[in-house]
Amino acid sequence: MSGERPLRIRAVTEADLPHIVRLDADAFPHGPYPFFVLRQLLTACTGLVYVVDDGSDLYGYVLGTAPNDAQSWVLSLAITPRLRGKGFGRELMTRLLGQLRAKGAHSVRLSVEPRNDSAIALYRSLGFVADPGGPHPDYFGPGEDRLLMTLAL
Ligand SMILES: CC(C)(COP(=O)(O)OP(=O)(O)OC[C@H]1O[C@@H](n2cnc3c(N)ncnc32)[C@H](O)[C@@H]1OP(=O)(O)O)[C@@H](O)C(=O)NCCC(=O)NCCS
């Protein structure tokens, strides 16, 4: 990291793509988005992707979808391991949720691994509520259960 350079949240640019690929692979070693998916998501989600930047490197990103029938999805959130627990995940989510609200979203959905306590705690603290009935079995394939959560904006 950066120790000296101040970190800030800013909108993504195309030049950030390789850094986002790396961040994603570090955060989700068992199932990162393939390069071609991330490239297309950055294009499809213009204005709804934010990064943590110190001017020389990136340390986190969040990616949301434009509202469809007033509903958006958060498709990714990741902070580099050594900068976790310092408020950047919350800052990224807050920035994205504000933008989704401005674009007319009335609700935001996401999926999270049911044992991902830190992410679930963050989402609950932002007002996300888990779908009743518990995790959705095999949501991402055999053995890949996911908890689905919704925030009413
Ligand atoms: C989940 C993740 C994005 C959180 O980012 P972060 O910058 O570490 O989180 P923050 O410092 O902003 O903390 C926000 C809240 O998350 C929760 N949280 C963060 N770390 C936690 C931990 N170790 N244990 C429990 N709760 C934790 C707390 O509710 C915290 O709020 P508080 O600081 O008011 O107590 C980060 O841990 C990460 O990148 N994990 C790997 C990728 C991942 O799981 N992404 C989510 C996929 S759905």
PDB file of N, CA and C in Angstrom, residues 64-101:
ATOM      1  N   GLY A  64     -22.135  -2.291  -9.439  1.00  0.00           N
ATOM      2  CA  GLY A  64     -23.583  -2.476  -9.388  1.00  0.00           C
ATOM      3  C   GLY A  64     -24.184  -2.359 -10.774  1.00  0.00           C
ATOM      4  N   THR A  65     -25.424  -2.826 -10.906  1.00  0.00           N
ATOM      5  CA  THR A  65     -26.110  -2.759 -12.194  1.00  0.00           C
ATOM      6  C   THR A  65     -27.106  -1.607 -12.196  1.00  0.00           C
ATOM      7  N   ALA A  66     -27.349  -1.075 -13.388  1.00  0.00           N
ATOM      8  CA  ALA A  66     -28.363  -0.030 -13.527  1.00  0.00           C
ATOM      9  C   ALA A  66     -29.727  -0.613 -13.166  1.00  0.00           C
ATOM     10  N   PRO A  67     -30.616   0.231 -12.636  1.00  0.00           N
ATOM     11  CA  PRO A  67     -31.931  -0.293 -12.251  1.00  0.00           C
ATOM     12  C   PRO A  67     -32.693  -0.863 -13.440  1.00  0.00           C
ATOM     13  N   ASN A  68     -33.302  -2.004 -13.192  1.00  0.00           N
ATOM     14  CA  ASN A  68     -34.181  -2.643 -14.173  1.00  0.00           C
ATOM     15  C   ASN A  68     -35.509  -2.849 -13.443  1.00  0.00           C
ATOM     16  N   ASP A  69     -36.567  -2.188 -13.916  1.00  0.00           N
ATOM     17  CA  ASP A  69     -37.811  -2.138 -13.135  1.00  0.00           C
ATOM     18  C   ASP A  69     -37.513  -1.693 -11.701  1.00  0.00           C
ATOM     19  N   ALA A  70     -36.641  -0.687 -11.583  1.00  0.00           N
ATOM     20  CA  ALA A  70     -36.289  -0.046 -10.302  1.00  0.00           C
ATOM     21  C   ALA A  70     -35.510  -0.967  -9.362  1.00  0.00           C
ATOM     22  N   GLN A  71     -35.040  -2.112  -9.884  1.00  0.00           N
ATOM     23  CA  GLN A  71     -34.226  -2.987  -9.043  1.00  0.00           C
ATOM     24  C   GLN A  71     -32.806  -3.109  -9.605  1.00  0.00           C
ATOM     25  N   SER A  72     -31.826  -2.934  -8.727  1.00  0.00           N
ATOM     26  CA  SER A  72     -30.416  -3.094  -9.093  1.00  0.00           C
ATOM     27  C   SER A  72     -29.813  -4.258  -8.323  1.00  0.00           C
ATOM     28  N   TRP A  73     -28.657  -4.693  -8.794  1.00  0.00           N
ATOM     29  CA  TRP A  73     -27.891  -5.736  -8.095  1.00  0.00           C
ATOM     30  C   TRP A  73     -26.480  -5.216  -7.831  1.00  0.00           C
ATOM     31  N   VAL A  74     -25.951  -5.557  -6.672  1.00  0.00           N
ATOM     32  CA  VAL A  74     -24.515  -5.401  -6.426  1.00  0.00           C
ATOM     33  C   VAL A  74     -23.882  -6.718  -6.849  1.00  0.00           C
ATOM     34  N   LEU A  75     -23.021  -6.657  -7.864  1.00  0.00           N
ATOM     35  CA  LEU A  75     -22.448  -7.896  -8.405  1.00  0.00           C
ATOM     36  C   LEU A  75     -21.053  -8.184  -7.865  1.00  0.00           C
ATOM     37  N   SER A  76     -20.418  -7.189  -7.278  1.00  0.00           N
ATOM     38  CA  SER A  76     -19.114  -7.473  -6.687  1.00  0.00           C
ATOM     39  C   SER A  76     -18.717  -6.376  -5.709  1.00  0.00           C
ATOM     40  N   LEU A  77     -18.011  -6.802  -4.667  1.00  0.00           N
ATOM     41  CA  LEU A  77     -17.418  -5.883  -3.689  1.00  0.00           C
ATOM     42  C   LEU A  77     -16.164  -6.559  -3.168  1.00  0.00           C
ATOM     43  N   ALA A  78     -15.042  -5.899  -3.248  1.00  0.00           N
ATOM     44  CA  ALA A  78     -13.793  -6.500  -2.778  1.00  0.00           C
ATOM     45  C   ALA A  78     -12.837  -5.415  -2.307  1.00  0.00           C
ATOM     46  N   ILE A  79     -12.187  -5.700  -1.181  1.00  0.00           N
ATOM     47  CA  ILE A  79     -11.126  -4.845  -0.652  1.00  0.00           C
ATOM     48  C   ILE A  79      -9.883  -5.707  -0.518  1.00  0.00           C
ATOM     49  N   THR A  80      -8.750  -5.176  -0.891  1.00  0.00           N
ATOM     50  CA  THR A  80      -7.506  -5.940  -0.792  1.00  0.00           C
ATOM     51  C   THR A  80      -7.288  -6.356   0.677  1.00  0.00           C
ATOM     52  N   PRO A  81      -6.812  -7.586   0.916  1.00  0.00           N
ATOM     53  CA  PRO A  81      -6.800  -8.127   2.283  1.00  0.00           C
ATOM     54  C   PRO A  81      -6.191  -7.196   3.333  1.00  0.00           C
ATOM     55  N   ARG A  82      -5.071  -6.570   3.034  1.00  0.00           N
ATOM     56  CA  ARG A  82      -4.419  -5.792   4.109  1.00  0.00           C
ATOM     57  C   ARG A  82      -5.120  -4.481   4.426  1.00  0.00           C
ATOM     58  N   LEU A  83      -6.091  -4.095   3.635  1.00  0.00           N
ATOM     59  CA  LEU A  83      -6.835  -2.857   3.936  1.00  0.00           C
ATOM     60  C   LEU A  83      -8.253  -3.126   4.410  1.00  0.00           C
ATOM     61  N   ARG A  84      -8.535  -4.390   4.751  1.00  0.00           N
ATOM     62  CA  ARG A  84      -9.885  -4.691   5.247  1.00  0.00           C
ATOM     63  C   ARG A  84     -10.048  -4.190   6.671  1.00  0.00           C
ATOM     64  N   GLY A  85     -11.294  -3.932   7.044  1.00  0.00           N
ATOM     65  CA  GLY A  85     -11.591  -3.490   8.398  1.00  0.00           C
ATOM     66  C   GLY A  85     -11.284  -2.033   8.653  1.00  0.00           C
ATOM     67  N   LYS A  86     -11.071  -1.258   7.593  1.00  0.00           N
ATOM     68  CA  LYS A  86     -10.746   0.162   7.758  1.00  0.00           C
ATOM     69  C   LYS A  86     -11.838   1.070   7.205  1.00  0.00           C
ATOM     70  N   GLY A  87     -12.955   0.488   6.844  1.00  0.00           N
ATOM     71  CA  GLY A  87     -14.088   1.312   6.417  1.00  0.00           C
ATOM     72  C   GLY A  87     -14.242   1.495   4.924  1.00  0.00           C
ATOM     73  N   PHE A  88     -13.321   0.924   4.121  1.00  0.00           N
ATOM     74  CA  PHE A  88     -13.402   1.157   2.674  1.00  0.00           C
ATOM     75  C   PHE A  88     -14.561   0.381   2.023  1.00  0.00           C
ATOM     76  N   GLY A  89     -14.846  -0.821   2.529  1.00  0.00           N
ATOM     77  CA  GLY A  89     -15.987  -1.561   1.983  1.00  0.00           C
ATOM     78  C   GLY A  89     -17.280  -0.787   2.205  1.00  0.00           C
ATOM     79  N   ARG A  90     -17.431  -0.259   3.409  1.00  0.00           N
ATOM     80  CA  ARG A  90     -18.631   0.542   3.701  1.00  0.00           C
ATOM     81  C   ARG A  90     -18.675   1.795   2.819  1.00  0.00           C
ATOM     82  N   GLU A  91     -17.528   2.447   2.662  1.00  0.00           N
ATOM     83  CA  GLU A  91     -17.499   3.671   1.831  1.00  0.00           C
ATOM     84  C   GLU A  91     -17.890   3.381   0.387  1.00  0.00           C
ATOM     85  N   LEU A  92     -17.358   2.279  -0.156  1.00  0.00           N
ATOM     86  CA  LEU A  92     -17.698   1.920  -1.542  1.00  0.00           C
ATOM     87  C   LEU A  92     -19.190   1.639  -1.670  1.00  0.00           C
ATOM     88  N   MET A  93     -19.723   0.864  -0.723  1.00  0.00           N
ATOM     89  CA  MET A  93     -21.152   0.536  -0.785  1.00  0.00           C
ATOM     90  C   MET A  93     -22.008   1.797  -0.649  1.00  0.00           C
ATOM     91  N   THR A  94     -21.628   2.682   0.246  1.00  0.00           N
ATOM     92  CA  THR A  94     -22.416   3.906   0.458  1.00  0.00           C
ATOM     93  C   THR A  94     -22.422   4.762  -0.801  1.00  0.00           C
ATOM     94  N   ARG A  95     -21.262   4.839  -1.442  1.00  0.00           N
ATOM     95  CA  ARG A  95     -21.166   5.619  -2.676  1.00  0.00           C
ATOM     96  C   ARG A  95     -22.034   5.009  -3.777  1.00  0.00           C
ATOM     97  N   LEU A  96     -21.964   3.685  -3.917  1.00  0.00           N
ATOM     98  CA  LEU A  96     -22.756   3.019  -4.944  1.00  0.00           C
ATOM     99  C   LEU A  96     -24.250   3.155  -4.651  1.00  0.00           C
ATOM    100  N   LEU A  97     -24.647   2.951  -3.412  1.00  0.00           N
ATOM    101  CA  LEU A  97     -26.078   3.004  -3.085  1.00  0.00           C
ATOM    102  C   LEU A  97     -26.642   4.402  -3.339  1.00  0.00           C
ATOM    103  N   GLY A  98     -25.851   5.423  -3.047  1.00  0.00           N
ATOM    104  CA  GLY A  98     -26.297   6.788  -3.339  1.00  0.00           C
ATOM    105  C   GLY A  98     -26.524   6.988  -4.831  1.00  0.00           C
ATOM    106  N   GLN A  99     -25.627   6.445  -5.631  1.00  0.00           N
ATOM    107  CA  GLN A  99     -25.752   6.579  -7.086  1.00  0.00           C
ATOM    108  C   GLN A  99     -26.943   5.778  -7.608  1.00  0.00           C
ATOM    109  N   LEU A 100     -27.157   4.601  -7.045  1.00  0.00           N
ATOM    110  CA  LEU A 100     -28.311   3.791  -7.470  1.00  0.00           C
ATOM    111  C   LEU A 100     -29.617   4.509  -7.130  1.00  0.00           C
ATOM    112  N   ARG A 101     -29.651   5.111  -5.963  1.00  0.00           N
ATOM    113  CA  ARG A 101     -30.846   5.875  -5.567  1.00  0.00           C
ATOM    114  C   ARG A 101     -31.078   7.007  -6.565  1.00  0.00           C
TER     115      ARG A 101
END
